[in-house]
């Protein structure tokens, strides 16, 4: 067996974060008495959130500041005043309740569990990921669930991979595979640490970057072929 350890990203790899985000944002907007229009408000927020998480990956903003700053930017963009801190708290509360696995996730994880040790590495926020992932129905299949805010380092920094492998008491990098949907976070992080990587690309997006994964799959079921 080529790989003993499989490291998974969580959101947009195993869990449908877009669905969680959509529900949490809608419920927060309603809670704050907005006349909510999904096609407008959600798109504005998603653009802001994508940009700010990119800043986080590049070390330009801390996770602590990110929590509220994204809603300050939303307030500015919408030209509507509201309490950004209280909105952030409401959003985090709603988001922590939204644990949606992709249809294939549970089946493939259960099948891999028989012969592989597994862990999750996520760049999420502690309060959110503890509710969504650590209390999910697949949590027991993972020996470790490493949340960046809890260990004060995030992908693509190789340190978070080192922390994960240390928690598993495993040192042979040649026996480790990192699986995730983000080239700049999951795949670059795995490359930086020196392990093989598998890019989960269900949208069949063209890779026009210099980041080259060891494998590319369009369905989680294809992991079975990779692992052979």
XYZ file of N, CA and C in Angstrom:
684
model
N 0.851 -1.193 0.000
C 0.000 0.000 0.000
C 0.887 1.243 0.000
N 0.709 2.107 -0.977
C 1.617 3.241 -1.146
C 1.455 4.290 -0.053
N 0.207 4.567 0.359
C -0.035 5.617 1.353
C -0.697 5.041 2.600
N -0.116 5.348 3.748
C -0.708 4.951 5.029
C -1.589 6.052 5.595
N -1.193 7.299 5.334
C -1.883 8.471 5.889
C -2.510 9.281 4.764
N -3.786 9.605 4.902
C -4.456 10.503 3.959
C -4.907 11.738 4.728
N -4.411 12.891 4.295
C -4.788 14.167 4.879
C -5.822 14.817 3.973
N -6.932 15.208 4.535
C -8.001 15.829 3.758
C -8.182 17.285 4.145
N -8.437 18.101 3.150
C -9.040 19.404 3.387
C -10.504 19.149 3.743
N -11.137 20.114 4.400
C -12.542 19.929 4.781
C -13.495 20.582 3.776
N -13.493 21.904 3.744
C -14.499 22.632 2.975
C -14.240 22.621 1.477
N -15.287 22.312 0.743
C -15.278 22.173 -0.713
C -14.505 20.940 -1.171
N -14.111 20.091 -0.213
C -13.534 18.792 -0.540
C -14.438 17.689 0.000
N -14.691 17.722 1.306
C -15.604 16.762 1.938
C -16.942 17.401 2.299
N -16.889 18.677 2.678
C -18.081 19.383 3.146
C -18.471 20.477 2.158
N -19.761 20.639 1.975
C -20.295 21.666 1.075
C -20.343 22.994 1.824
N -19.223 23.707 1.802
C -19.147 24.973 2.528
C -20.010 26.048 1.875
N -20.135 26.003 0.577
C -20.946 27.020 -0.100
C -22.387 26.974 0.387
N -22.893 25.773 0.612
C -24.251 25.635 1.133
C -24.328 26.159 2.569
N -23.333 25.819 3.374
C -23.299 26.303 4.762
C -23.223 27.819 4.793
N -22.369 28.371 3.960
C -22.182 29.820 3.889
C -23.468 30.519 3.447
N -24.100 29.958 2.450
C -25.333 30.547 1.913
C -26.426 30.608 2.972
N -26.606 29.505 3.710
C -27.633 29.453 4.750
C -27.304 30.381 5.901
N -26.039 30.392 6.317
C -25.623 31.221 7.451
C -25.763 32.705 7.121
N -25.384 33.077 5.911
C -25.469 34.482 5.518
C -26.925 34.933 5.423
N -27.757 34.097 4.811
C -29.180 34.426 4.699
C -29.803 34.611 6.081
N -29.544 33.669 6.988
C -30.133 33.742 8.324
C -29.625 34.945 9.110
N -28.368 35.309 8.897
C -27.802 36.481 9.573
C -28.432 37.762 9.035
N -28.595 37.838 7.738
C -29.205 39.027 7.131
C -30.645 39.195 7.601
N -31.377 38.094 7.681
C -32.761 38.151 8.153
C -32.805 38.560 9.615
N -31.881 38.010 10.403
C -31.810 38.362 11.829
C -31.569 39.856 12.019
N -30.816 40.465 11.100
C -30.513 41.891 11.198
C -31.480 42.752 10.378
N -32.624 42.148 10.023
C -33.745 42.877 9.413
C -33.432 43.455 8.037
N -32.553 42.802 7.302
C -32.309 43.233 5.933
C -33.417 42.713 5.029
N -33.747 43.482 4.022
C -34.643 43.024 2.963
C -33.770 42.209 1.999
N -33.580 40.951 2.351
C -32.535 40.132 1.742
C -32.854 39.743 0.306
N -31.884 40.001 -0.584
C -31.963 39.579 -1.976
C -30.731 38.728 -2.265
N -30.927 37.430 -2.371
C -29.799 36.502 -2.492
C -28.896 36.812 -3.675
N -29.464 37.057 -4.832
C -28.658 37.272 -6.032
C -27.739 38.476 -5.914
N -28.128 39.420 -5.080
C -27.310 40.619 -4.897
C -26.431 40.518 -3.653
N -27.073 40.387 -2.494
C -26.329 40.438 -1.234
C -25.315 39.306 -1.098
N -25.704 38.090 -1.466
C -24.801 36.958 -1.314
C -23.591 37.093 -2.226
N -23.809 37.555 -3.450
C -22.688 37.709 -4.379
C -21.699 38.764 -3.897
N -22.217 39.855 -3.351
C -21.339 40.896 -2.803
C -20.496 40.318 -1.668
N -21.153 39.591 -0.766
C -20.430 39.011 0.368
C -19.399 37.972 -0.090
N -19.766 37.121 -1.028
C -18.842 36.067 -1.478
C -17.586 36.665 -2.088
N -17.731 37.744 -2.834
C -16.566 38.402 -3.426
C -15.647 38.958 -2.340
N -16.256 39.565 -1.331
C -15.475 40.110 -0.218
C -14.790 38.980 0.545
N -15.523 37.918 0.829
C -14.998 36.820 1.636
C -13.874 36.081 0.914
N -14.039 35.852 -0.384
C -12.990 35.187 -1.163
C -11.703 35.994 -1.133
N -11.837 37.305 -1.306
C -10.660 38.181 -1.331
C -9.958 38.213 0.023
N -10.729 38.243 1.105
C -10.115 38.374 2.428
C -9.451 37.079 2.872
N -10.005 35.918 2.466
C -9.339 34.656 2.780
C -8.063 34.499 1.967
N -8.037 35.074 0.773
C -6.807 35.088 -0.018
C -5.747 35.919 0.703
N -6.160 37.037 1.256
C -5.245 37.874 2.041
C -4.697 37.088 3.235
N -5.572 36.281 3.832
C -5.140 35.474 4.979
C -4.087 34.446 4.569
N -4.329 33.752 3.453
C -3.360 32.770 2.953
C -2.005 33.420 2.709
N -2.026 34.694 2.293
C -0.788 35.400 1.975
C -0.186 36.089 3.193
N -0.821 35.910 4.351
C -0.289 36.483 5.583
C -0.530 37.970 5.741
N -1.514 38.510 5.028
C -1.771 39.946 5.065
C -2.802 40.345 6.120
N -3.499 39.363 6.692
C -4.499 39.650 7.716
C -4.578 38.450 8.653
N -4.856 38.686 9.925
C -4.987 37.590 10.878
C -6.406 37.040 10.842
N -6.553 35.798 11.330
C -7.891 35.215 11.383
C -8.783 35.996 12.344
N -8.200 36.485 13.422
C -8.994 37.231 14.397
C -9.578 38.492 13.766
N -8.763 39.221 13.015
C -9.248 40.439 12.367
C -10.215 40.106 11.235
N -9.936 39.014 10.526
C -10.777 38.603 9.398
C -12.237 38.437 9.800
N -12.469 37.901 10.986
C -13.830 37.587 11.439
C -14.779 38.775 11.317
N -14.273 39.957 11.647
C -15.124 41.154 11.646
C -14.880 42.024 10.427
N -13.638 42.055 9.961
C -13.276 42.936 8.853
C -14.115 42.666 7.606
N -14.432 41.401 7.351
C -15.216 41.100 6.146
C -16.600 41.741 6.198
N -17.152 41.888 7.401
C -18.478 42.503 7.515
C -18.396 44.028 7.564
N -17.245 44.548 7.977
C -17.014 45.992 7.853
C -16.975 46.355 6.375
N -16.289 45.521 5.593
C -16.222 45.765 4.148
C -17.594 45.605 3.501
N -18.385 44.663 4.017
C -19.739 44.483 3.507
C -20.572 45.728 3.785
N -20.460 46.263 4.993
C -21.183 47.483 5.358
C -20.809 48.638 4.424
N -19.505 48.756 4.166
C -19.039 49.825 3.276
C -19.549 49.625 1.861
N -19.503 48.386 1.380
C -19.918 48.097 0.006
C -21.417 48.319 -0.186
N -22.201 47.927 0.820
C -23.657 48.090 0.722
C -24.112 49.496 1.079
N -23.175 50.257 1.679
C -23.482 51.614 2.154
C -24.636 51.591 3.145
N -24.569 50.594 4.045
C -25.574 50.438 5.105
C -24.829 50.218 6.416
N -25.199 50.992 7.437
C -24.535 50.877 8.729
C -25.191 49.793 9.590
N -24.374 48.912 10.143
C -24.842 47.941 11.136
C -23.646 47.571 12.013
N -23.912 46.932 13.123
C -22.851 46.556 14.063
C -22.099 45.341 13.503
N -20.899 45.591 12.958
C -20.148 44.505 12.298
C -19.777 43.386 13.263
N -19.459 43.737 14.511
C -19.069 42.725 15.490
C -20.239 41.810 15.825
N -21.414 42.386 16.040
C -22.585 41.579 16.355
C -23.022 40.750 15.150
N -22.872 41.324 13.962
C -23.203 40.562 12.751
C -22.257 39.371 12.616
N -20.971 39.600 12.895
C -19.984 38.518 12.817
C -20.334 37.402 13.789
N -20.768 37.747 14.979
C -21.152 36.745 15.979
C -22.360 35.938 15.491
N -23.333 36.638 14.915
C -24.528 35.954 14.415
C -24.164 35.013 13.264
N -23.322 35.493 12.371
C -22.906 34.676 11.221
C -22.164 33.424 11.679
N -21.240 33.593 12.623
C -20.473 32.452 13.136
C -21.399 31.442 13.791
N -22.392 31.936 14.502
C -23.359 31.049 15.160
C -24.110 30.222 14.120
N -24.631 30.881 13.110
C -25.379 30.167 12.067
C -24.474 29.230 11.263
N -23.247 29.669 10.989
C -22.334 28.860 10.190
C -21.925 27.590 10.927
N -21.760 27.691 12.231
C -21.333 26.524 13.020
C -22.389 25.416 13.027
N -23.623 25.769 12.677
C -24.709 24.790 12.667
C -24.882 24.114 11.305
N -24.146 24.589 10.302
C -24.344 24.095 8.939
C -23.314 23.071 8.516
N -23.552 21.816 8.819
C -22.627 20.740 8.451
C -23.256 19.914 7.334
N -22.810 20.148 6.091
C -23.373 19.471 4.929
C -22.276 18.707 4.192
N -22.297 17.388 4.283
C -21.349 16.555 3.562
C -21.793 16.406 2.112
N -20.827 16.323 1.199
C -21.166 15.948 -0.169
C -21.644 14.495 -0.183
N -22.456 14.152 -1.158
C -23.064 12.820 -1.211
C -22.023 11.704 -1.173
N -20.901 11.901 -1.844
C -19.921 10.826 -1.944
C -18.959 10.772 -0.756
N -18.926 11.819 0.056
C -17.916 11.917 1.117
C -18.011 10.781 2.128
N -19.196 10.569 2.676
C -19.334 9.574 3.737
C -18.976 8.172 3.238
N -19.417 7.844 2.027
C -19.146 6.509 1.486
C -17.657 6.284 1.269
N -16.983 7.246 0.652
C -15.561 7.057 0.369
C -14.746 7.058 1.651
N -15.111 7.881 2.623
C -14.377 7.922 3.889
C -14.513 6.605 4.648
N -15.709 6.063 4.653
C -15.911 4.778 5.329
C -15.117 3.657 4.670
N -15.024 3.692 3.347
C -14.272 2.649 2.654
C -12.765 2.803 2.887
N -12.275 4.028 2.937
C -10.849 4.263 3.151
C -10.436 3.963 4.592
N -11.373 4.132 5.494
C -11.095 3.947 6.924
C -10.586 2.545 7.247
N -10.961 1.575 6.449
C -10.565 0.193 6.704
C -9.057 -0.020 6.595
N -8.409 0.711 5.685
C -6.992 0.448 5.416
C -6.071 1.660 5.554
N -6.623 2.810 5.913
C -5.806 4.016 5.987
C -6.096 4.802 7.267
N -5.087 5.510 7.715
C -5.280 6.467 8.801
C -5.572 7.823 8.162
N -6.516 8.571 8.736
C -6.942 9.810 8.098
C -6.956 10.964 9.091
N -6.723 12.166 8.543
C -6.788 13.394 9.341
C -7.310 14.513 8.454
N -7.830 15.549 9.088
C -8.297 16.744 8.382
C -7.405 17.911 8.771
N -7.043 18.717 7.772
C -6.364 19.987 8.009
C -7.224 21.067 7.377
N -7.716 22.001 8.187
C -8.605 23.041 7.667
C -8.155 24.422 8.109
N -8.284 25.383 7.205
C -7.951 26.772 7.505
C -9.123 27.523 8.123
N -10.082 26.805 8.645
C -11.268 27.459 9.187
C -11.062 28.062 10.566
N -12.130 28.658 11.059
C -12.142 29.271 12.386
C -12.603 28.244 13.424
N -12.016 28.303 14.600
C -12.241 27.286 15.635
C -13.716 27.087 15.958
N -14.423 28.143 16.286
C -15.817 28.009 16.718
C -16.704 27.443 15.611
N -16.389 27.802 14.384
C -17.170 27.320 13.244
C -16.867 25.856 12.955
N -15.588 25.526 12.851
C -15.213 24.169 12.450
C -15.477 23.137 13.542
N -15.410 23.542 14.796
C -15.733 22.602 15.868
C -17.177 22.125 15.756
N -18.071 23.036 15.395
C -19.473 22.666 15.236
C -19.744 21.909 13.958
N -19.143 22.370 12.862
C -19.450 21.803 11.551
C -18.732 20.485 11.302
N -17.491 20.363 11.770
C -16.657 19.220 11.405
C -16.418 18.267 12.573
N -16.006 18.812 13.706
C -15.679 17.939 14.838
C -16.905 17.257 15.428
N -18.101 17.785 15.117
C -19.316 17.142 15.582
C -20.117 16.520 14.440
N -19.491 16.380 13.287
C -20.176 15.792 12.137
C -20.232 14.273 12.272
N -21.011 13.641 11.420
C -21.182 12.187 11.518
C -19.992 11.401 10.980
N -18.990 12.100 10.417
C -17.785 11.398 9.965
C -16.579 11.718 10.841
N -16.769 12.536 11.861
C -15.640 12.983 12.689
C -14.867 11.811 13.292
N -15.585 10.757 13.660
C -14.938 9.612 14.317
C -13.984 8.848 13.393
N -14.046 9.113 12.104
C -13.184 8.418 11.151
C -11.779 9.024 11.087
N -11.610 10.190 11.682
C -10.334 10.904 11.613
C -9.594 10.842 12.946
N -8.309 10.533 12.874
C -7.495 10.484 14.091
C -7.156 11.881 14.590
N -7.152 12.842 13.679
C -6.869 14.230 14.060
C -7.660 15.168 13.165
N -8.171 16.244 13.762
C -8.815 17.317 12.994
C -8.121 18.602 13.427
N -7.262 19.107 12.547
C -6.416 20.252 12.863
C -7.019 21.517 12.258
N -7.376 22.457 13.120
C -7.986 23.723 12.706
C -6.940 24.830 12.851
N -6.726 25.583 11.798
C -5.626 26.549 11.773
C -5.670 27.529 12.942
N -6.858 28.000 13.303
C -6.936 28.977 14.390
C -6.496 28.379 15.726
N -6.660 27.084 15.881
C -6.265 26.430 17.130
C -4.761 26.249 17.237
N -4.075 26.140 16.099
C -2.628 25.899 16.131
C -1.824 27.114 15.657
N -2.540 28.204 15.327
C -1.909 29.479 14.960
C -1.016 29.406 13.728
N -1.366 28.537 12.800
C -0.669 28.463 11.523
C -1.623 27.843 10.514
N -1.481 28.211 9.259
C -2.455 27.758 8.261
C -1.766 27.288 6.995
N -2.512 26.499 6.210
C -2.040 26.122 4.882
C -1.896 27.395 4.033
N -0.876 27.530 3.211
C 0.072 26.510 2.758
C 1.350 26.398 3.590
N 1.392 27.004 4.761
C 2.577 26.888 5.619
C 2.817 25.416 5.977
N 4.004 24.894 5.715
C 4.254 23.481 6.004
C 4.176 23.132 7.494
N 4.248 24.144 8.350
C 4.209 23.894 9.797
C 2.929 23.194 10.213
N 1.796 23.515 9.581
C 0.531 22.894 9.976
C 0.514 21.406 9.597
N 1.241 21.042 8.550
C 1.369 19.633 8.175
C 2.265 18.909 9.181
N 3.308 19.590 9.613
C 4.203 19.021 10.625
C 3.443 18.763 11.924
N 2.619 19.724 12.325
C 1.817 19.584 13.538
C 0.883 18.376 13.417
N 0.276 18.236 12.256
C -0.651 17.123 12.021
C 0.058 15.774 12.101
N 1.167 15.669 11.413
C 1.913 14.403 11.427
C 2.464 14.096 12.819
N 2.877 15.126 13.543
C 3.333 14.927 14.924
C 2.207 14.368 15.785
N 0.992 14.891 15.568
C -0.147 14.414 16.361
C -0.466 12.953 16.056
N -0.118 12.515 14.842
C -0.331 11.130 14.437
C 0.865 10.242 14.773
N 1.946 10.882 15.245
C 3.193 10.154 15.547
C 3.682 9.379 14.317
N 3.711 10.091 13.192
C 4.080 9.495 11.907
C 5.112 10.383 11.245
N 6.175 9.787 10.686
C 7.267 10.588 10.145
C 7.600 10.324 8.684
N 7.122 9.239 8.099
C 7.497 8.869 6.736
C 6.639 9.641 5.723
N 7.191 10.735 5.205
C 6.436 11.582 4.280
C 6.073 10.863 2.982
N 6.832 9.863 2.619
C 6.564 9.139 1.367
C 5.279 8.331 1.449
N 4.756 8.167 2.649
C 3.531 7.394 2.868
C 2.320 8.283 3.145
N 2.456 9.583 2.822
C 1.403 10.556 3.133
C 0.871 11.184 1.849
N -0.453 11.308 1.750
C -1.100 11.961 0.610
C -2.016 13.055 1.122
N -1.892 14.263 0.534
C -2.778 15.384 0.862
C -3.813 15.542 -0.234
N -5.100 15.573 0.149
C -6.211 15.693 -0.798
C -6.978 16.983 -0.518
N -7.122 17.831 -1.533
C -7.870 19.060 -1.325
C -8.211 19.753 -2.624
N -9.112 20.724 -2.536
C -9.610 21.400 -3.734
C -8.835 22.660 -4.098
N -8.016 23.171 -3.174
C -7.338 24.449 -3.411
C -5.880 24.236 -3.810
N -5.535 24.720 -4.981
C -4.142 24.636 -5.419
C -3.231 25.472 -4.533
N -3.682 26.662 -4.174
C -2.831 27.598 -3.434
C -2.756 27.310 -1.948
N -3.683 26.516 -1.439
C -3.697 26.198 -0.011
C -3.316 24.738 0.224
N -4.152 23.823 -0.225
C -3.953 22.390 0.030
C -2.758 21.817 -0.737
N -2.744 22.055 -2.031
C -1.720 21.438 -2.868
C -0.358 22.100 -2.651
N -0.317 23.419 -2.652
C 0.943 24.106 -2.391
C 1.463 23.773 -0.993
N 0.549 23.677 -0.027
C 0.954 23.321 1.323
C 1.578 21.941 1.390
N 0.953 20.980 0.716
C 1.507 19.628 0.678
C 2.863 19.601 0.000
N 2.988 20.328 -1.104
C 4.272 20.402 -1.812
C 5.335 21.036 -0.921
N 4.949 22.113 -0.240
C 5.891 22.790 0.656
C 6.401 21.854 1.754
N 5.530 20.952 2.193
C 5.905 20.036 3.264
C 6.654 18.807 2.745
N 6.500 18.535 1.458
C 7.232 17.413 0.867
C 6.456 16.120 0.795
N 5.107 16.222 0.676
C 4.297 15.013 0.532
C 3.588 15.039 -0.814
N 3.143 13.880 -1.278
C 2.378 13.799 -2.513
C 1.020 14.471 -2.322
N 0.477 14.977 -3.408
C -0.772 15.726 -3.342
C -1.762 15.236 -4.391
N -3.037 15.395 -4.073
C -4.117 15.034 -4.992
C -5.104 16.194 -5.059
N -5.179 16.814 -6.220
C -6.057 17.966 -6.406
C -7.459 17.484 -6.759
N -8.404 17.793 -5.892
C -9.814 17.469 -6.135
C -10.415 18.610 -6.944
N -10.722 18.339 -8.196
C -11.139 19.368 -9.138
C -12.440 18.973 -9.830
N -13.558 18.968 -9.082
C -14.827 18.518 -9.676
C -15.316 19.417 -10.801
N -14.911 20.668 -10.788
C -15.323 21.588 -11.845
C -14.456 21.521 -13.082
N -13.449 20.647 -13.052
C -12.514 20.467 -14.169
C -11.912 21.800 -14.620
N -11.496 22.584 -13.636
C -10.880 23.881 -13.902
C -9.475 23.671 -14.466
N -9.107 24.452 -15.445
C -7.768 24.358 -16.020
C -6.752 24.901 -15.028
N -5.701 24.144 -14.793
C -4.635 24.593 -13.902
C -3.634 25.423 -14.697
N -3.724 26.735 -14.554
C -2.820 27.630 -15.286
C -1.724 28.172 -14.370
N -1.546 27.533 -13.206
C -0.532 27.970 -12.255
C 0.721 27.105 -12.397
N 1.722 27.469 -11.620
C 2.963 26.679 -11.588
C 2.895 25.578 -10.539
N 1.755 25.471 -9.850
C 1.572 24.474 -8.792
C 1.111 23.170 -9.433
N 1.907 22.120 -9.315
C 1.619 20.865 -9.999
C 1.368 19.741 -8.994
N 0.115 19.313 -8.846
C -0.187 18.207 -7.938
C 0.323 16.877 -8.484
N 0.505 15.921 -7.604
C 0.923 14.576 -8.017
C -0.192 13.903 -8.814
N -1.427 14.102 -8.359
C -2.604 13.520 -9.007
C -3.686 14.590 -9.131
N -4.619 14.348 -10.021
C -5.811 15.192 -10.146
C -7.019 14.281 -10.303
N -8.080 14.551 -9.531
C -9.310 13.769 -9.625
C -10.497 14.712 -9.755
N -11.564 14.209 -10.356
C -12.792 14.996 -10.508
C -13.905 14.493 -9.603
N -13.699 13.310 -9.021
C -14.658 12.710 -8.097
C -13.864 12.070 -6.962
N -14.405 12.114 -5.761
C -13.727 11.485 -4.630
C -13.600 9.981 -4.825
N -14.515 9.397 -5.585
C -14.447 7.961 -5.843
C -13.151 7.582 -6.578
N -12.586 8.523 -7.317
C -11.351 8.251 -8.054
C -10.155 8.069 -7.119
N -10.330 8.400 -5.851
C -9.261 8.152 -4.890
C -8.905 6.665 -4.830
N -9.891 5.821 -5.054
C -9.625 4.383 -5.043
C -8.584 3.988 -6.075
N -8.635 4.625 -7.248
C -7.648 4.353 -8.294
C -6.278 4.909 -7.910
N -6.281 6.109 -7.343
C -5.019 6.733 -6.914
C -4.329 5.865 -5.876
N -5.100 5.346 -4.952
C -4.533 4.607 -3.826
C -4.107 3.188 -4.192
N -4.501 2.734 -5.366
C -4.027 1.431 -5.836
C -2.582 1.509 -6.317
